[in-house]
């Protein structure tokens, strides 16, 4: 007759209970856990050996073992809870303020949590739409040289188009050589220069950021405002790609009932150029005061990259072509949230701002 593997069971259980008692800190107890109730416990080893028993003996042995395990588990948990309670009490005692009879009872006032402003939130949403279309997001400086803001964009010093941008000049070095950028288009130049230097064409990127013009603030203009620029330089890019990107963006951002249309326009750095308009979001195309009864609202400019711009950055216009677009982020926020006066965006009136959390 073979001896049952459970012959020594009660001795094992007693040894495990003694181990539980011997652990005086939570840390010690948890370190013992695998050996007492875990996989490396003698009880787990015994469990496996039950397979060697004759089938008729197995059931009774299994029940015996189960009961032993339950007892050990319970003792372990009870000890664990006791040690945890002791730890908590010790921590509270250590933190106690000894003020004699004074009772400390601080009332906590709920803290108002801030949230991104409408323009930042709009910028992020616009970035998300373009990232989903395969664009990267890039950044450029707000203080620019005349070359990046104008010349490289085919706007030479005496060009009448400079009149389109009432410029803030920065008093640094030669007069009228350093400017606060009047649009995000100079970032196109930085990006193309970097891509040429790194031989990393093509480019599919959007460039959001702050711009400045000497505009008197009114319901639709701010002197510091935000634009998002788009630039694609690749092989075989056509005007149809440009129109497709604008239309896809318009649906993705404003909704499927808002469409875009392009109207001939002039920009020195694109040829041909267009202004793009979207269905008026106030009247949904019916015609209202905001859209001067046309049903359309102008959002920005766009066009195919002018060969002179590609030349300025050293890109071969025979091999590469591309398009650019740029439009106002503040204007988008205004259209999307139907904000009558853009100056509300910079008033910092919390009653206004809270509506957009
Ligand atoms: N930079 C132009 C503006 O601010 C917009 C534009 C961007 C036009 C890119 C064409 C291409 O008015």
Short mmCIF file of C-alpha atoms and ligand atoms in Angstrom, two decimals:
data_model
loop_
_atom_site.label_atom_id
_atom_site.label_comp_id
_atom_site.label_asym_id
_atom_site.label_seq_id
_atom_site.Cartn_x
_atom_site.Cartn_y
_atom_site.Cartn_z
CA UNK A 1 0.00 0.00 0.00
CA UNK A 2 1.35 3.45 -0.92
CA UNK A 3 1.10 6.27 1.62
CA UNK A 4 -1.22 9.06 0.58
CA UNK A 5 0.51 12.30 -0.47
CA UNK A 6 -1.78 13.98 2.04
CA UNK A 7 -0.45 12.02 5.03
CA UNK A 8 1.41 15.05 6.30
CA UNK A 9 -1.27 17.59 5.33
CA UNK A 10 -2.07 18.90 8.79
CA UNK A 11 1.63 19.35 9.57
CA UNK A 12 2.01 21.38 6.34
CA UNK A 13 -0.99 23.52 7.17
CA UNK A 14 0.35 24.18 10.66
CA UNK A 15 3.73 25.23 9.19
CA UNK A 16 2.03 27.62 6.74
CA UNK A 17 -0.09 29.19 9.48
CA UNK A 18 3.06 29.66 11.54
CA UNK A 19 4.70 31.44 8.62
CA UNK A 20 1.72 33.76 8.34
CA UNK A 21 1.96 34.58 12.03
CA UNK A 22 5.70 35.14 11.78
CA UNK A 23 5.38 37.92 9.17
CA UNK A 24 5.29 41.12 11.22
CA UNK A 25 5.11 43.65 8.38
CA UNK A 26 2.92 43.87 5.29
CA UNK A 27 6.03 43.87 3.18
CA UNK A 28 7.28 40.58 4.68
CA UNK A 29 3.85 38.99 4.36
CA UNK A 30 3.50 39.91 0.68
CA UNK A 31 6.99 38.57 0.00
CA UNK A 32 5.83 35.21 1.37
CA UNK A 33 2.60 35.17 -0.64
CA UNK A 34 3.76 32.84 -3.45
CA UNK A 35 5.08 30.29 -0.96
CA UNK A 36 2.01 30.34 1.28
CA UNK A 37 -1.00 30.65 -1.02
CA UNK A 38 0.56 30.96 -4.46
CA UNK A 39 1.93 28.62 -7.10
CA UNK A 40 5.02 27.79 -5.07
CA UNK A 41 3.12 26.70 -1.99
CA UNK A 42 3.42 23.10 -0.81
CA UNK A 43 -0.37 22.93 -1.20
CA UNK A 44 -0.07 23.58 -4.93
CA UNK A 45 2.55 20.84 -5.17
CA UNK A 46 0.22 18.44 -3.36
CA UNK A 47 -2.63 19.42 -5.70
CA UNK A 48 -0.58 18.26 -8.66
CA UNK A 49 0.34 14.96 -6.99
CA UNK A 50 -3.32 14.03 -6.60
CA UNK A 51 -3.26 12.86 -10.20
CA UNK A 52 -1.19 9.86 -9.11
CA UNK A 53 -3.94 8.56 -6.81
CA UNK A 54 -6.37 5.85 -7.75
CA UNK A 55 -9.50 7.51 -9.20
CA UNK A 56 -11.70 6.29 -6.33
CA UNK A 57 -9.42 7.98 -3.75
CA UNK A 58 -8.98 11.19 -5.68
CA UNK A 59 -12.29 12.83 -4.85
CA UNK A 60 -11.96 12.57 -1.08
CA UNK A 61 -8.32 13.67 -1.17
CA UNK A 62 -9.25 16.64 -3.35
CA UNK A 63 -11.94 17.76 -0.92
CA UNK A 64 -9.53 17.49 2.00
CA UNK A 65 -6.96 19.58 0.20
CA UNK A 66 -9.55 22.18 -0.79
CA UNK A 67 -10.54 22.63 2.81
CA UNK A 68 -6.91 23.00 3.88
CA UNK A 69 -6.35 25.64 1.21
CA UNK A 70 -9.41 27.57 2.19
CA UNK A 71 -8.21 27.72 5.79
CA UNK A 72 -4.74 28.93 4.81
CA UNK A 73 -6.15 31.51 2.34
CA UNK A 74 -8.44 32.89 4.97
CA UNK A 75 -5.68 33.17 7.57
CA UNK A 76 -3.50 34.94 5.01
CA UNK A 77 -6.18 37.49 4.06
CA UNK A 78 -7.07 38.20 7.67
CA UNK A 79 -3.44 38.81 8.51
CA UNK A 80 -3.05 40.98 5.46
CA UNK A 81 -6.00 43.16 6.28
CA UNK A 82 -4.77 43.52 9.86
CA UNK A 83 -1.33 44.66 8.72
CA UNK A 84 -2.84 47.07 6.19
CA UNK A 85 -5.00 48.58 8.91
CA UNK A 86 -1.95 49.02 11.11
CA UNK A 87 -0.11 50.77 8.28
CA UNK A 88 -2.96 53.17 7.65
CA UNK A 89 -3.27 54.01 11.32
CA UNK A 90 0.47 54.67 11.52
CA UNK A 91 0.35 56.95 8.46
CA UNK A 92 -2.58 58.92 9.88
CA UNK A 93 -0.82 59.27 13.19
CA UNK A 94 2.31 60.53 11.45
CA UNK A 95 0.25 63.16 9.57
CA UNK A 96 -1.76 64.30 12.55
CA UNK A 97 -1.55 67.97 13.43
CA UNK A 98 -1.05 68.27 17.14
CA UNK A 99 -3.21 71.27 17.98
CA UNK A 100 -4.34 70.19 21.40
CA UNK A 101 -8.12 70.50 21.54
CA UNK A 102 -8.47 72.29 18.23
CA UNK A 103 -10.32 70.29 15.60
CA UNK A 104 -9.08 70.80 12.06
CA UNK A 105 -11.99 70.72 9.67
CA UNK A 106 -11.12 72.24 6.33
CA UNK A 107 -13.99 72.63 3.92
CA UNK A 108 -12.75 72.05 0.40
CA UNK A 109 -14.24 74.28 -2.25
CA UNK A 110 -14.56 72.71 -5.71
CA UNK A 111 -11.85 74.03 -8.00
CA UNK A 112 -12.88 75.36 -11.41
CA UNK A 113 -10.81 73.55 -14.03
CA UNK A 114 -9.79 75.46 -17.13
CA UNK A 115 -10.00 74.25 -20.72
CA UNK A 116 -8.39 75.21 -24.02
CA UNK A 117 -9.72 78.44 -25.53
CA UNK A 118 -11.84 78.34 -28.68
CA UNK A 119 -8.98 79.24 -31.00
CA UNK A 120 -6.60 76.60 -29.57
CA UNK A 121 -9.37 74.01 -29.66
CA UNK A 122 -10.22 74.94 -33.26
CA UNK A 123 -6.55 74.74 -34.24
CA UNK A 124 -6.31 71.22 -32.80
CA UNK A 125 -9.48 70.12 -34.59
CA UNK A 126 -8.19 71.49 -37.88
CA UNK A 127 -4.84 69.73 -37.37
CA UNK A 128 -6.71 66.47 -36.68
CA UNK A 129 -8.71 66.79 -39.91
CA UNK A 130 -5.56 67.33 -41.98
CA UNK A 131 -3.56 64.64 -40.19
CA UNK A 132 -6.36 62.22 -41.03
CA UNK A 133 -5.90 63.26 -44.69
CA UNK A 134 -2.17 62.41 -44.54
CA UNK A 135 -0.64 65.80 -43.75
CA UNK A 136 2.07 66.42 -41.17
CA UNK A 137 1.94 69.48 -38.88
CA UNK A 138 4.84 71.98 -38.93
CA UNK A 139 5.78 75.18 -37.17
CA UNK A 140 7.55 78.39 -38.16
CA UNK A 141 8.78 81.60 -36.50
CA UNK A 142 6.45 84.56 -35.88
CA UNK A 143 9.25 87.08 -36.36
CA UNK A 144 10.49 86.87 -39.94
CA UNK A 145 12.93 88.56 -42.22
CA UNK A 146 11.55 90.50 -45.15
CA UNK A 147 12.89 87.74 -47.37
CA UNK A 148 10.75 84.94 -45.93
CA UNK A 149 7.60 87.02 -45.47
CA UNK A 150 7.75 88.75 -48.89
CA UNK A 151 10.65 88.29 -51.29
CA UNK A 152 10.87 84.51 -51.46
CA UNK A 153 7.10 84.56 -51.96
CA UNK A 154 7.58 86.58 -55.15
CA UNK A 155 6.66 89.89 -53.51
CA UNK A 156 9.64 92.20 -54.31
CA UNK A 157 10.17 95.45 -52.32
CA UNK A 158 8.16 97.81 -54.54
CA UNK A 159 5.47 95.26 -55.43
CA UNK A 160 1.95 96.63 -55.05
CA UNK A 161 0.87 93.39 -53.39
CA UNK A 162 2.70 94.47 -50.25
CA UNK A 163 -0.20 96.82 -49.79
CA UNK A 164 -2.38 93.75 -49.09
CA UNK A 165 -0.55 93.24 -45.83
CA UNK A 166 -0.36 96.15 -43.43
CA UNK A 167 2.84 95.13 -41.81
CA UNK A 168 4.18 95.50 -38.26
CA UNK A 169 7.92 96.07 -38.53
CA UNK A 170 10.34 95.08 -35.76
CA UNK A 171 12.95 97.67 -34.88
CA UNK A 172 16.05 95.54 -35.43
CA UNK A 173 18.98 96.42 -37.70
CA UNK A 174 18.14 97.96 -41.08
CA UNK A 175 14.68 99.61 -41.19
CA UNK A 176 11.87 97.47 -42.65
CA UNK A 177 13.90 94.24 -42.73
CA UNK A 178 12.38 92.35 -39.79
CA UNK A 179 8.63 91.87 -39.59
CA UNK A 180 5.95 90.15 -37.54
CA UNK A 181 4.76 87.69 -40.15
CA UNK A 182 1.65 88.91 -41.91
CA UNK A 183 0.60 85.38 -42.92
CA UNK A 184 1.76 81.78 -42.40
CA UNK A 185 3.03 81.54 -46.00
CA UNK A 186 6.72 82.19 -45.01
CA UNK A 187 6.60 78.80 -43.24
CA UNK A 188 6.16 77.26 -46.71
CA UNK A 189 9.56 78.67 -47.62
CA UNK A 190 11.22 77.29 -44.47
CA UNK A 191 9.70 73.88 -45.13
CA UNK A 192 10.77 73.76 -48.77
CA UNK A 193 14.30 74.90 -47.87
CA UNK A 194 14.57 72.19 -45.23
CA UNK A 195 13.24 69.54 -47.61
CA UNK A 196 15.74 70.57 -50.29
CA UNK A 197 18.63 70.51 -47.79
CA UNK A 198 17.60 67.09 -46.48
CA UNK A 199 16.64 65.76 -49.94
CA UNK A 200 13.32 64.79 -48.36
CA UNK A 201 10.72 65.90 -50.93
CA UNK A 202 7.71 65.37 -51.28
CA UNK A 203 5.99 67.60 -48.71
CA UNK A 204 2.43 67.30 -47.45
CA UNK A 205 2.16 69.57 -44.45
CA UNK A 206 -0.06 72.07 -42.65
CA UNK A 207 1.39 74.97 -40.64
CA UNK A 208 -0.83 76.66 -38.07
CA UNK A 209 0.26 79.77 -36.19
CA UNK A 210 -0.21 83.36 -35.13
CA UNK A 211 0.06 86.25 -37.61
CA UNK A 212 -0.09 90.02 -37.29
CA UNK A 213 -1.50 92.86 -39.37
CA UNK A 214 -2.04 96.50 -38.64
CA UNK A 215 -5.79 96.07 -38.88
CA UNK A 216 -8.11 97.98 -36.61
CA UNK A 217 -10.00 95.25 -34.76
CA UNK A 218 -13.65 94.92 -35.78
CA UNK A 219 -16.29 92.19 -35.85
CA UNK A 220 -14.31 90.15 -38.39
CA UNK A 221 -10.66 91.24 -37.92
CA UNK A 222 -8.07 91.13 -35.16
CA UNK A 223 -4.54 92.60 -35.29
CA UNK A 224 -3.17 89.31 -33.98
CA UNK A 225 -4.93 86.37 -35.53
CA UNK A 226 -4.26 82.78 -36.57
CA UNK A 227 -3.91 81.10 -39.90
CA UNK A 228 -3.32 77.57 -41.03
CA UNK A 229 -1.22 77.13 -44.15
CA UNK A 230 -1.21 74.03 -46.29
CA UNK A 231 1.59 72.98 -48.63
CA UNK A 232 1.88 70.05 -51.01
CA UNK A 233 4.95 69.56 -53.22
CA UNK A 234 4.98 66.30 -55.12
CA UNK A 235 5.18 64.90 -58.63
CA UNK A 236 2.20 65.42 -60.93
CA UNK A 237 0.12 67.61 -58.60
CA UNK A 238 -2.71 69.45 -60.37
CA UNK A 239 -5.36 72.04 -59.57
CA UNK A 240 -7.84 69.16 -59.23
CA UNK A 241 -5.84 67.87 -56.25
CA UNK A 242 -6.07 71.30 -54.65
CA UNK A 243 -9.84 71.54 -55.20
CA UNK A 244 -10.28 68.00 -53.87
CA UNK A 245 -8.32 68.70 -50.68
CA UNK A 246 -10.31 71.88 -50.00
CA UNK A 247 -13.65 70.14 -50.57
CA UNK A 248 -12.69 67.12 -48.45
CA UNK A 249 -11.55 69.39 -45.66
CA UNK A 250 -14.75 71.48 -45.83
CA UNK A 251 -16.97 68.42 -45.45
CA UNK A 252 -14.80 66.91 -42.71
CA UNK A 253 -14.71 70.07 -40.62
CA UNK A 254 -18.02 71.84 -41.27
CA UNK A 255 -20.24 68.88 -42.12
CA UNK A 256 -21.54 67.26 -45.29
CA UNK A 257 -24.13 69.99 -45.98
CA UNK A 258 -21.42 72.67 -46.30
CA UNK A 259 -19.52 72.80 -49.62
CA UNK A 260 -16.65 74.80 -51.02
CA UNK A 261 -16.15 76.75 -54.22
CA UNK A 262 -13.12 78.44 -55.76
CA UNK A 263 -13.13 81.89 -57.36
CA UNK A 264 -10.31 83.36 -59.43
CA UNK A 265 -8.06 85.63 -57.39
CA UNK A 266 -4.50 86.88 -57.30
CA UNK A 267 -1.61 86.05 -54.99
CA UNK A 268 1.99 86.73 -56.05
CA UNK A 269 3.16 83.28 -54.86
CA UNK A 270 0.53 81.14 -56.57
CA UNK A 271 -0.48 80.85 -60.22
CA UNK A 272 -3.30 80.32 -60.90
CA UNK A 273 -4.73 81.58 -57.63
CA UNK A 274 -8.17 81.32 -56.09
CA UNK A 275 -10.14 82.42 -53.10
CA UNK A 276 -12.10 79.65 -51.50
CA UNK A 277 -15.52 80.12 -50.11
CA UNK A 278 -17.77 77.82 -48.14
CA UNK A 279 -21.55 77.70 -47.84
CA UNK A 280 -22.56 80.29 -45.25
CA UNK A 281 -22.90 78.37 -41.98
CA UNK A 282 -25.39 80.89 -40.61
CA UNK A 283 -28.05 80.62 -43.33
CA UNK A 284 -26.85 77.34 -44.90
CA UNK A 285 -26.70 79.00 -48.32
CA UNK A 286 -30.09 80.77 -48.26
CA UNK A 287 -28.50 84.24 -48.13
CA UNK A 288 -28.36 86.35 -44.99
CA UNK A 289 -26.71 89.49 -43.63
CA UNK A 290 -23.49 87.75 -42.64
CA UNK A 291 -22.89 86.52 -46.20
CA UNK A 292 -24.29 89.69 -47.82
CA UNK A 293 -27.11 87.60 -49.30
CA UNK A 294 -24.69 85.53 -51.42
CA UNK A 295 -24.96 82.27 -49.45
CA UNK A 296 -21.16 82.00 -49.43
CA UNK A 297 -18.43 83.07 -46.98
CA UNK A 298 -14.81 83.56 -47.97
CA UNK A 299 -12.43 81.47 -45.89
CA UNK A 300 -8.98 81.83 -47.46
CA UNK A 301 -6.68 81.84 -50.46
CA UNK A 302 -5.04 79.08 -52.44
CA UNK A 303 -3.37 78.24 -55.72
CA UNK A 304 -0.67 76.31 -57.55
CA UNK A 305 2.89 77.12 -56.44
CA UNK A 306 4.32 79.85 -58.64
CA UNK A 307 7.50 78.76 -60.51
CA UNK A 308 9.26 81.85 -59.07
CA UNK A 309 8.71 80.48 -55.55
CA UNK A 310 10.07 77.05 -56.48
CA UNK A 311 13.08 78.84 -58.01
CA UNK A 312 13.67 80.86 -54.84
CA UNK A 313 14.09 77.68 -52.80
CA UNK A 314 15.89 75.68 -55.48
CA UNK A 315 13.19 73.14 -56.37
CA UNK A 316 13.11 71.94 -59.96
CA UNK A 317 9.71 73.01 -61.31
CA UNK A 318 10.02 70.55 -64.20
CA UNK A 319 10.02 67.61 -61.82
CA UNK A 320 7.91 68.92 -58.93
CA UNK A 321 4.66 70.83 -58.70
CA UNK A 322 2.40 71.69 -55.84
CA UNK A 323 -0.23 73.85 -54.27
CA UNK A 324 -0.69 75.95 -51.18
CA UNK A 325 -3.65 77.27 -49.25
CA UNK A 326 -4.08 79.43 -46.21
CA UNK A 327 -7.05 80.48 -44.15
CA UNK A 328 -7.97 82.02 -40.81
CA UNK A 329 -8.37 79.76 -37.79
CA UNK A 330 -10.23 82.47 -35.85
CA UNK A 331 -12.57 82.85 -38.81
CA UNK A 332 -13.22 79.10 -38.79
CA UNK A 333 -14.04 79.20 -35.08
CA UNK A 334 -16.31 82.17 -35.71
CA UNK A 335 -18.15 80.38 -38.52
CA UNK A 336 -18.40 77.10 -36.69
CA UNK A 337 -19.66 78.59 -33.41
CA UNK A 338 -21.56 81.48 -35.00
CA UNK A 339 -19.76 84.15 -32.99
CA UNK A 340 -21.06 87.52 -34.11
CA UNK A 341 -18.03 89.59 -33.04
CA UNK A 342 -14.53 88.20 -33.21
CA UNK A 343 -13.30 90.56 -30.51
CA UNK A 344 -15.08 88.31 -27.99
CA UNK A 345 -12.26 85.82 -28.63
CA UNK A 346 -9.72 88.06 -26.89
CA UNK A 347 -11.89 89.77 -24.27
CA UNK A 348 -11.23 87.06 -21.67
CA UNK A 349 -14.77 87.28 -20.39
CA UNK A 350 -15.25 83.95 -18.59
CA UNK A 351 -19.00 84.04 -19.17
CA UNK A 352 -18.25 83.85 -22.89
CA UNK A 353 -15.36 81.39 -22.62
CA UNK A 354 -17.22 78.90 -20.40
CA UNK A 355 -19.75 78.22 -23.14
CA UNK A 356 -17.07 76.39 -25.11
CA UNK A 357 -15.71 73.96 -22.49
N1 LIG B 1 -1.13 83.99 -47.46
C1 LIG B 1 -2.37 84.37 -48.09
C2 LIG B 1 -3.08 85.40 -47.23
O1 LIG B 1 -2.79 85.50 -46.05
C3 LIG B 1 -3.27 83.16 -48.28
C4 LIG B 1 -2.71 82.18 -49.24
C5 LIG B 1 -1.95 81.10 -48.78
C6 LIG B 1 -2.95 82.29 -50.60
C7 LIG B 1 -1.44 80.18 -49.67
C8 LIG B 1 -2.45 81.35 -51.49
C9 LIG B 1 -1.71 80.33 -51.04
O2 LIG B 1 -3.93 86.12 -47.68
#
